[in-house]
XYZ file of C-alpha atoms in Angstrom:
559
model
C -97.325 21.677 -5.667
C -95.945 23.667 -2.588
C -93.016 22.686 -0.633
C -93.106 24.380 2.925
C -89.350 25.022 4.043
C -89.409 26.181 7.347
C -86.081 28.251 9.745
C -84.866 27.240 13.070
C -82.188 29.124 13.078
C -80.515 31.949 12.484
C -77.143 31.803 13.924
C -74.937 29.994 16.420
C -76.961 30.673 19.489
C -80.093 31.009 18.328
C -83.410 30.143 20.418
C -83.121 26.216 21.591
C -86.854 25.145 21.792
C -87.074 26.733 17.783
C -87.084 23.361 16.086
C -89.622 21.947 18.564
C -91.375 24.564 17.975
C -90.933 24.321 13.408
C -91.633 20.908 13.735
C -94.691 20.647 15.841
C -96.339 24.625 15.459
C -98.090 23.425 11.729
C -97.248 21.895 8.542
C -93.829 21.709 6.795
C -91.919 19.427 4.480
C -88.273 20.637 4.667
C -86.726 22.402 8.263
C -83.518 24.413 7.573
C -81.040 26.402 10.327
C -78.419 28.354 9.409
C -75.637 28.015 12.222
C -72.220 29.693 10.288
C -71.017 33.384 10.018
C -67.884 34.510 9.976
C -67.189 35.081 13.753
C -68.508 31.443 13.983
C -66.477 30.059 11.555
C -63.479 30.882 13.870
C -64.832 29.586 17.105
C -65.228 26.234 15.398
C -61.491 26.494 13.989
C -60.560 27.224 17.353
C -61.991 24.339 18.596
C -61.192 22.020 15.887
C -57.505 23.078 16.906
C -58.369 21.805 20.330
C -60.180 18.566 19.105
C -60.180 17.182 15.201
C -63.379 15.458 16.132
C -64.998 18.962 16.962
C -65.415 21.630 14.332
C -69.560 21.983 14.052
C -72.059 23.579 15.973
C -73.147 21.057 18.690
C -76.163 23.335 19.566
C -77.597 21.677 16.779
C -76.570 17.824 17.736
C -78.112 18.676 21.184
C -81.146 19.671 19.070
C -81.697 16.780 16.938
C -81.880 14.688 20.469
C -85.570 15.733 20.265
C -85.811 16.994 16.696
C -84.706 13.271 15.065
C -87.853 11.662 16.194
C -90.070 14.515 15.990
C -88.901 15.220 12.053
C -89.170 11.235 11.336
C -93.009 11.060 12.802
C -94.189 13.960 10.754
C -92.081 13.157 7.460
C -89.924 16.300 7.339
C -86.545 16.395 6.277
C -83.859 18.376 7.712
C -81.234 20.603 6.563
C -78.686 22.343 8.104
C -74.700 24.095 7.624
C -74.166 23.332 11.296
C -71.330 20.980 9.836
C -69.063 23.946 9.884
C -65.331 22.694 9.726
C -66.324 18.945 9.915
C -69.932 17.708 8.229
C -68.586 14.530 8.202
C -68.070 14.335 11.859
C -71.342 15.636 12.498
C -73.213 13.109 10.735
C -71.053 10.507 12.117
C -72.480 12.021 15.591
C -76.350 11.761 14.176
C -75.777 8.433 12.970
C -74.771 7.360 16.538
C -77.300 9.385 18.155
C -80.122 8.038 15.379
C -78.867 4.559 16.716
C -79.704 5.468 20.212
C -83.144 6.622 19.671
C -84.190 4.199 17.475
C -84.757 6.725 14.896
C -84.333 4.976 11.407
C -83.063 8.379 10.226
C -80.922 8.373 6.902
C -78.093 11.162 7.305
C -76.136 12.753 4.432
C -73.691 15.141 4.133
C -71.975 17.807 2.103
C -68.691 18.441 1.979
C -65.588 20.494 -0.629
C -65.895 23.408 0.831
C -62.267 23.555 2.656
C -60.028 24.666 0.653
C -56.157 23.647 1.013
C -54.313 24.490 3.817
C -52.847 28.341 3.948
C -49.925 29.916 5.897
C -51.472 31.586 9.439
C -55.176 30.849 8.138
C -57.438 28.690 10.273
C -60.036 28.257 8.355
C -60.577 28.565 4.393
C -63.750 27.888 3.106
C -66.000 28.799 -0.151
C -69.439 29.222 -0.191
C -71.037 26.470 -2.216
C -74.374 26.115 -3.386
C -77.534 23.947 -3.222
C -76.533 21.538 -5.377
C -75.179 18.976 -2.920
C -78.177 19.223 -0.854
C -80.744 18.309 -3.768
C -78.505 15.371 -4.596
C -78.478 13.965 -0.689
C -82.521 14.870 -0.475
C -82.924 13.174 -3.963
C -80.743 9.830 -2.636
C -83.491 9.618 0.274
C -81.909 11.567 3.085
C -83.821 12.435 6.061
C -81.097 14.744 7.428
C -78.570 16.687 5.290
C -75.787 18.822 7.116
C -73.377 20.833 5.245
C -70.142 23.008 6.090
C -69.907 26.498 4.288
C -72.616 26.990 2.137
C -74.598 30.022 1.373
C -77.235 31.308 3.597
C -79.492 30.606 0.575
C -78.685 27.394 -0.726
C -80.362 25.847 2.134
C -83.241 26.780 0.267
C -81.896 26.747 -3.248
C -81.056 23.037 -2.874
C -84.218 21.569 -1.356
C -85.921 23.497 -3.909
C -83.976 21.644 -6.816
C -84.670 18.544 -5.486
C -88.479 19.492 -5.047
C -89.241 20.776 -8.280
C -86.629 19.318 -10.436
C -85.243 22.308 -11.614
C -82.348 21.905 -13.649
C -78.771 24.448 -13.360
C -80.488 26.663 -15.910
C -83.829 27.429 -14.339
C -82.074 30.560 -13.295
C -85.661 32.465 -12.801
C -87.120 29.681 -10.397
C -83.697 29.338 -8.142
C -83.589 33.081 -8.213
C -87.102 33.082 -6.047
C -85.423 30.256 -4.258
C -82.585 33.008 -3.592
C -84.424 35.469 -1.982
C -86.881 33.398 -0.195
C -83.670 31.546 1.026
C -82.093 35.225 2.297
C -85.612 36.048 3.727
C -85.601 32.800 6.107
C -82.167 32.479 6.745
C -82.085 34.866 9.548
C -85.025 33.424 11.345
C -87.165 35.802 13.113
C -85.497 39.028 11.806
C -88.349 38.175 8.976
C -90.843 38.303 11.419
C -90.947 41.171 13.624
C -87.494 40.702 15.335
C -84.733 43.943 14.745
C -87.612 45.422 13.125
C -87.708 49.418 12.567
C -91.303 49.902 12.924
C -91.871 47.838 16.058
C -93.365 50.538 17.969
C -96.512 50.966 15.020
C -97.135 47.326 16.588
C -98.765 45.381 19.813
C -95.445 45.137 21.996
C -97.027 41.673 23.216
C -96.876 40.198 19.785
C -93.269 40.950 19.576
C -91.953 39.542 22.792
C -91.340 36.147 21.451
C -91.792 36.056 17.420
C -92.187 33.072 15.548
C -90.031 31.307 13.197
C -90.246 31.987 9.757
C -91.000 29.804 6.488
C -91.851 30.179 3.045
C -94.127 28.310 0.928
C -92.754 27.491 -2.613
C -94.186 27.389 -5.686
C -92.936 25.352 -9.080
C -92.142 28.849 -10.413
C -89.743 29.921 -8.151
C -92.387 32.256 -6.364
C -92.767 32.228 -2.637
C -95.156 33.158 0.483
C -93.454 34.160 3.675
C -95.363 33.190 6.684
C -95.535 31.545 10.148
C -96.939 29.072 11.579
C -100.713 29.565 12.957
C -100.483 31.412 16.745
C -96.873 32.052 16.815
C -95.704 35.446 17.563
C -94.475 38.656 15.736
C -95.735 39.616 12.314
C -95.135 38.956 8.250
C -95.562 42.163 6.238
C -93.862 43.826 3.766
C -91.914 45.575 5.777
C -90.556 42.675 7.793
C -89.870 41.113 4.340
C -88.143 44.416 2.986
C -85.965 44.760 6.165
C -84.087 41.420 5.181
C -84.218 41.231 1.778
C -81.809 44.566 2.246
C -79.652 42.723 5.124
C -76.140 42.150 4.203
C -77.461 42.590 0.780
C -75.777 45.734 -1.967
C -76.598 46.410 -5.227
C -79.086 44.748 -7.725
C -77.396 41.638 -8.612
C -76.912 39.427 -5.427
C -74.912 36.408 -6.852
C -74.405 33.034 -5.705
C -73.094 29.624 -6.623
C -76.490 28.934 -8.016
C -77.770 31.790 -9.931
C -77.731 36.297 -9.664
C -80.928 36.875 -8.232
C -81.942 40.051 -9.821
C -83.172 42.496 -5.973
C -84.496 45.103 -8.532
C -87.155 42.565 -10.260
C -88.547 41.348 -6.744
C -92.304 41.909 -6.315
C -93.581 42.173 -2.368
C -97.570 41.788 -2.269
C -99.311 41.721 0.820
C -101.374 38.605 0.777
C -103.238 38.833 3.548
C -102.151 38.404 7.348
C -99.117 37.529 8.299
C -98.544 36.514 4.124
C -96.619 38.279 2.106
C -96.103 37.134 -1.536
C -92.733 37.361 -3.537
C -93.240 36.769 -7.539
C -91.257 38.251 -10.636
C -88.115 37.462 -9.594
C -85.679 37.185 -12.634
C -82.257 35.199 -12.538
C -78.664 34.914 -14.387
C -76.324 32.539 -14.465
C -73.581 32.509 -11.794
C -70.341 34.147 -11.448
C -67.237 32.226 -13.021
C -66.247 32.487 -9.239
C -66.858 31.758 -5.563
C -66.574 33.089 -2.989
C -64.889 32.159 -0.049
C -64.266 33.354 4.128
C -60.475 32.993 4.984
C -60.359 33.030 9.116
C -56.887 33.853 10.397
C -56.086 34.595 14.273
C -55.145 38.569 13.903
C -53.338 38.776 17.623
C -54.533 39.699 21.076
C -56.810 42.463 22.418
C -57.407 43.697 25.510
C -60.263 46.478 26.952
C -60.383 48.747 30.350
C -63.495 51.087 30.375
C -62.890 53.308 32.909
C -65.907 55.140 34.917
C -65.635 59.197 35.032
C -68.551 60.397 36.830
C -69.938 63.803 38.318
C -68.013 67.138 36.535
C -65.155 68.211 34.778
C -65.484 64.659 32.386
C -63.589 65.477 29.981
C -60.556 66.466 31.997
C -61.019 63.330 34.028
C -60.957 61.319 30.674
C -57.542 63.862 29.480
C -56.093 62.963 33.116
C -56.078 58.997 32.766
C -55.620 58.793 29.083
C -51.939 60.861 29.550
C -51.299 58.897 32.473
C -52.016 55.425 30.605
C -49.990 56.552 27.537
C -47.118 57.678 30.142
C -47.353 53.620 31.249
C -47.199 52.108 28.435
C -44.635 54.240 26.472
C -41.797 51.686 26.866
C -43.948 48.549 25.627
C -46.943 50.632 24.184
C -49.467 47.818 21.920
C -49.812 48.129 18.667
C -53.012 49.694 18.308
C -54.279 52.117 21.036
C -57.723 53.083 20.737
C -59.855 55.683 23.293
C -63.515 56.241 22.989
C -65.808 58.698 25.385
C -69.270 57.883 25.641
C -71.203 60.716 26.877
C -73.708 58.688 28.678
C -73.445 61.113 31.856
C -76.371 63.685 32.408
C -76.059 67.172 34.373
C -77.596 67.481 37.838
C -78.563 63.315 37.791
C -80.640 61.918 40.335
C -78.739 59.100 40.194
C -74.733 58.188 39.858
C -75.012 55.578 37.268
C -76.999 58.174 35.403
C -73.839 61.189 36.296
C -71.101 58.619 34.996
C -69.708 58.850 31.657
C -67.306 56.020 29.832
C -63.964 55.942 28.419
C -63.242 53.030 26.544
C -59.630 51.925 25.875
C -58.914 48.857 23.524
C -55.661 47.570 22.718
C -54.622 45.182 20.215
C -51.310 43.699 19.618
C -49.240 40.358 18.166
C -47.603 40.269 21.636
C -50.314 38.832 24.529
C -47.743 40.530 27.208
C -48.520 43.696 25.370
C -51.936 43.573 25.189
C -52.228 41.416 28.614
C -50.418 41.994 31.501
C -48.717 45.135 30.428
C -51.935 46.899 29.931
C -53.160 45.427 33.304
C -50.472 46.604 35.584
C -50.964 50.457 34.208
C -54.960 50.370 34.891
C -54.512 48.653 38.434
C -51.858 50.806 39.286
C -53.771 53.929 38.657
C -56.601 53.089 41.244
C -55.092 55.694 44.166
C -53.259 57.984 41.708
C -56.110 59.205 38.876
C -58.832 61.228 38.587
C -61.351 61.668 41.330
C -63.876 58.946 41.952
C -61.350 56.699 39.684
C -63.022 53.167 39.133
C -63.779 50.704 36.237
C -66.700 48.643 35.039
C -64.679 45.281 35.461
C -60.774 44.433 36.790
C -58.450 44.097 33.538
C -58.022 40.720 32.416
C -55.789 38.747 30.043
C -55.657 39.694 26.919
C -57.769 37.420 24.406
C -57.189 35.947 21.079
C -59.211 37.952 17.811
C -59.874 37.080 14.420
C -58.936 38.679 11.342
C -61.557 37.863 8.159
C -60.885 38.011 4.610
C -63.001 37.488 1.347
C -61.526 35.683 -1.441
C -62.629 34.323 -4.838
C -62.068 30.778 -6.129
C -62.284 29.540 -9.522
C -65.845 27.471 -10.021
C -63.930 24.297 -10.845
C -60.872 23.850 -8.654
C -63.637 23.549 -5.709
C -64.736 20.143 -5.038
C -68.368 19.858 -4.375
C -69.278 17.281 -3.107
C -72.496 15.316 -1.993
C -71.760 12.167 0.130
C -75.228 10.150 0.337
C -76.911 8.157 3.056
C -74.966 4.978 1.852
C -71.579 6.692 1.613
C -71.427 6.776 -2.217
C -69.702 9.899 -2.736
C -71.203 11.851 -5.657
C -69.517 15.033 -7.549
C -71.513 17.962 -8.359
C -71.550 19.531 -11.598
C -70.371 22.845 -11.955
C -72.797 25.224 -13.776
C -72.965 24.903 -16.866
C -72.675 28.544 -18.122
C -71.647 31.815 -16.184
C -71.690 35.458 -16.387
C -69.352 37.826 -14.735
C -71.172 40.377 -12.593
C -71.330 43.651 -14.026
C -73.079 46.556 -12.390
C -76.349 47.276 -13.471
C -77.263 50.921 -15.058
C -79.157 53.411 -12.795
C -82.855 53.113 -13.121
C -84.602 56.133 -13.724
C -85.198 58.266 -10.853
C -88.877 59.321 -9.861
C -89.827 63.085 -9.966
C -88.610 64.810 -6.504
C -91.589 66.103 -4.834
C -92.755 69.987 -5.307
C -91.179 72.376 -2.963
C -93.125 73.285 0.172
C -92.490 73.328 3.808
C -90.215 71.117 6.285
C -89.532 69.897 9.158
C -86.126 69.402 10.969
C -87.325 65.660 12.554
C -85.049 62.180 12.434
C -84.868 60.378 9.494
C -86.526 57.195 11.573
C -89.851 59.076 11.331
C -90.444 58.044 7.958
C -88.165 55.599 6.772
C -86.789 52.083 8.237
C -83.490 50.847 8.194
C -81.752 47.487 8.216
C -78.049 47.113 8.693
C -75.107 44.617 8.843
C -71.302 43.605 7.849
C -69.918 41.708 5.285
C -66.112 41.235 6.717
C -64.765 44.866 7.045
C -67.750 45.837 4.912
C -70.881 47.902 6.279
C -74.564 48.016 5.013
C -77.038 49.844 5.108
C -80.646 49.522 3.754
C -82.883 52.271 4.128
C -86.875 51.792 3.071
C -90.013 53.641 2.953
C -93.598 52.527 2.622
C -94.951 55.060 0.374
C -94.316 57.006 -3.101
C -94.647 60.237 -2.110
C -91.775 59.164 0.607
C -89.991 57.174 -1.960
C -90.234 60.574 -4.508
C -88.757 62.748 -1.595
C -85.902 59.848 -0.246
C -84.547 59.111 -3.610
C -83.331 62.211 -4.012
C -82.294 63.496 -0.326
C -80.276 61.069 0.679
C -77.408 60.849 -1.630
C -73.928 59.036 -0.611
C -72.578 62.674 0.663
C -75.123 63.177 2.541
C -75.328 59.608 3.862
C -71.664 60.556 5.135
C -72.650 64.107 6.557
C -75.072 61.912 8.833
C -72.874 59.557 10.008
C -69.660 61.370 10.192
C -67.813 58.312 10.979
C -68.228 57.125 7.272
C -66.953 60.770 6.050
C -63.420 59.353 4.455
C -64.797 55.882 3.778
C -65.917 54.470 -0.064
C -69.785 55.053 0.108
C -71.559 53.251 -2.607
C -75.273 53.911 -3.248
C -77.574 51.247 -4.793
C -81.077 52.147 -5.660
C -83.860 49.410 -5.789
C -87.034 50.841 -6.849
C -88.886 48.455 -6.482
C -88.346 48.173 -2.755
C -88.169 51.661 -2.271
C -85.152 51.482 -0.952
C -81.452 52.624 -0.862
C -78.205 50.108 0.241
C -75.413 51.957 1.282
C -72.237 49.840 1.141
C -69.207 51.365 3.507
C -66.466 49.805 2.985
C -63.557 49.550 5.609
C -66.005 50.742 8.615
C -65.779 47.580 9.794
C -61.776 46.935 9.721
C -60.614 43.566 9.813
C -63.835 41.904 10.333
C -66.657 41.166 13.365
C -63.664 38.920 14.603
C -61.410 41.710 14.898
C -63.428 43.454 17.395
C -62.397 47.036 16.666
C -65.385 48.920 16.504
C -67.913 49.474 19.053
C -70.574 48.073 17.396
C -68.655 45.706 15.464
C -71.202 44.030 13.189
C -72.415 47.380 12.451
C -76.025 46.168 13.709
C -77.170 49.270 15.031
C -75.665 51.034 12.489
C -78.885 51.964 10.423
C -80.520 52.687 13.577
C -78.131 55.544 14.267
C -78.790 56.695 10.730
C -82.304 56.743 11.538
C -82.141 59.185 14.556
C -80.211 62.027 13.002
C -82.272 64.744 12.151
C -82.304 66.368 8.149
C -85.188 68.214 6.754
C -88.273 66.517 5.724
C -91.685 67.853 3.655
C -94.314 68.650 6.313
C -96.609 66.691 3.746
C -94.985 63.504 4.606
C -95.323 63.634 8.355
């Protein structure tokens, strides 16, 4: 038996036409879309705030206005966490829209997630596994939507159902783990944020296709796409996201610790890559959960210097700004100067550097109209050629996310079926605390010869992400010889000598042979979380990338 479980989506936003395009591009039995992350989460609290009948992602609503009749004609059920803060009041809204349509569509959801209400937090939730899901799918639902639930489990849970696997099939839901993290991103699995896009046909890559995975009794998997969709399936496309938002060698969940360093990637054939061995352990004692609390307000100027004498320009408006702002200065001040000027440009845009200023503060006067009057008032009295990218506005609400850990069993799972019977889920039956796992042996380094100073991107990929105030960083290469020479250059100190910004953050270095591959956890990079808004590049997305171009000395051999 195979069970096809196809993606539609891999966040909040995500392509429109993608389930249209799942449910009519070849054959499938189960389409999943992951809608939550953490910035998400607090949009939806936001608007819950607003409206306690809002509180999911109506993206996907709008969606099933197609998708209901198109799943129910070709006998594919549907599974989704777009219930965010309020599953129930999502498939409420399917039930009426099912009713319009004529679509005899059963709809289930999940629900336990929230946790009790806490002081300044909007939204509390744990991440709960597939359980739920397999007992809505097994009751006859057409349509299950869930709130917080891991990435995963909307593969972990169809799965279950599918195969019958019981809570201690830990090797079989561990292949449903990471074939679950390989779809849930949707076409990041298939040529999308993909290092090695230029070794490929740019025309292939301009619109990728949608992942899914075909599932086997045993927990093994084939990533694939449908037939004559765009963008590729190789191991490299499958490596990239198996290392996204991932760390060390156990990756738990609610269901089972999938064990990264047992994975097996086999190219199949085109566009097929095969995942096998994967071994599992029970779950922690613990979940986890995503605490979303409103952090203050934030405010940003970015102030155009262009032609010579930059950084004095940027040293000019920065003492005149601080001058302003002395009697009600924000909490947090922050300056950045972005060197995107060149000398003797043909062009001004091209002669024009940036200066970034971000302010954050409790106070919305602070980080609002204070900050406002100071840039506007500086138009005729600043630095030559004095403008900025966009007027100053209010300032805007941010987020502030936390990770927290909640006992297994004071978490009320709970699957509530097509006919409203509302049916508990069984916490596991044993767990295991995580533990790290010991080093594996280390390959010999390669024999000493001659280098090259060239970027690190020349031979190896790189994958990154966040994970609240958390940074990672997955770095790959395709070969042994590369894998020989990688494994032992690029240690944690000298991961920080390349990316100075990291050089008095925790660095933790995970090594997954099997993958040839290094994770790099930072933690802190990040601050307060993607909601926060702090950084530049606050999801740390490009992050890996920038590792990639700096240059260190590599073996002439390899290149």
């Amino acid at each position: 038996m195979i069970l096809r479980i196809g993606n539609a989506s891999g966040f909040y936003g995500d392509r429109f036409d993608a389930v249209r395009e799942m449910l009519t591009g070849g054959e499938l039995d189960v389409l999943t879309g992951d809608y939550l992350a953490e910035l998400t989460m607090l949009i939806l609290g936001r608007d819950l705030l607003k409206d306690p009948s809002a509180g999911y992602a109506k993206t996907f609503l709008r969606q099933m206005e197609e998708g209901l009749g198109l799943a129910h004609e070709r006998g594919v059920r549907i599974v989704a966490n777009a219930g965010g803060l309020n599953p129930a009041g999502l498939a409420d809204a399917l039930r009426a829209l099912a009713g319009r349509l004529g679509v005899p569509a059963r709809i289930a959801h999940v629900e336990g997630d929230r946790l009790p209400p806490r002081p300044d937090v909007l939204a509390a939730n744990a991440y709960l596994g597939g359980g739920g899901i397999a007992a809505c799918l097994a009751a006859g639902a057409d349509v299950v939507v869930t709130g917080r639930v891991t990435d995963a489990a909307l593969v972990t849970g169809p799965a279950q159902w599918f195969f019958g696997w019981g809570p201690e099939a830990y090797d079989e839901l561990a292949g449903a783990v990471v074939a679950g993290h390989v779809l849930e991103c949707g076409t990041q699995a298939t040529g999308g944020n993909y290092a090695f896009f230029t070794d490929h046909d740019p025309a292939a890559l301009r619109r990728p296709g949608f992942p899914l995975a075909e599932l086997h009794a045993d927990g093994s998997a084939v990533i694939t796409k449908h037939p004559g969709t765009g963008g590729l399936v190789d191991t490299g496309t499958v490596t990239a996201q198996l290392l996204y938002e991932t760390a060390g060698a156990r990756y738990a969940g609610p269901d089972v610790t999938a064990r990264l360093d047992t994975v097996q990637l086999t190219q199949e054939g085109p566009d097929r890559v095969r995942i096998d061995g994967v071994r599992g352990e029970a779950p922690p004692p613990a979940l986890k959960a995503g605490l979303c609390r409103l952090g203050g307000f934030r405010n940003e100027v970015v102030f155009v210097l262009t032609g010579l004498d930059i950084e004095a320009k940027a040293a000019l408006v920065q003492d005149q700004i601080t001058d302003a702002l002395a009697k009600a200065a924000p909490r947090e001040v922050r300056w950045e100067l972005v060197r995107t000027d060149r000398e003797d440009a043909a062009t001004e845009e091209t002669a024009s550097a940036l200066l970034r200023l971000v302010v954050r503060d409790p106070d919305p006067e602070k980080a609002g109209r204070t900050l406002t009057g100071a840039a506007i008032e500086l138009a005729l009295a600043s630095y030559p050629g004095f403008h900025v990218t966009a007027p100053p506005g209010k300032g805007t609400p941010y987020g502030v996310f936390e990770s927290a850990y909640v006992p297994v069993g004071e978490v009320p799972h709970t699957a509530v079926l097509p006919d409203g019977t509302r049916l508990p889920v069984p916490v596991p039956p044993r767990t295991r605390p995580l533990e790290p796992v010991p080093g594996p042996g280390l390959p010999p380094p390669l024999p000493p010869g001659p280098v090259r100073r060239v970027p690190l991107g020349r031979i190896a990929g790189a994958r990154s992400g966040d994970k609240g105030g958390d940074a990672n960083v997955g770095v790959w290469v395709r070969t042994e010889e590369e894998w020989r020479w990688l494994v032992h250059a690029l240690t944690a100190d000298r991961f920080r000598e390349l990316l100075p910004e990291t050089k008095r953050l925790p660095v933790e270095r995970h090594v997954l042979p099997g993958l040839r591959a290094l994770n790099f956890t930072v933690t802190g990079l990040l601050g307060e979380g993607v909601a926060s808004r702090a950084r530049f590049d606050p999801q740390a997305k490009a992050l890996g990338e920038w590792l990639r171009s700096r240059h260190l000395d590599v073996p002439e051999v390899l290149l």
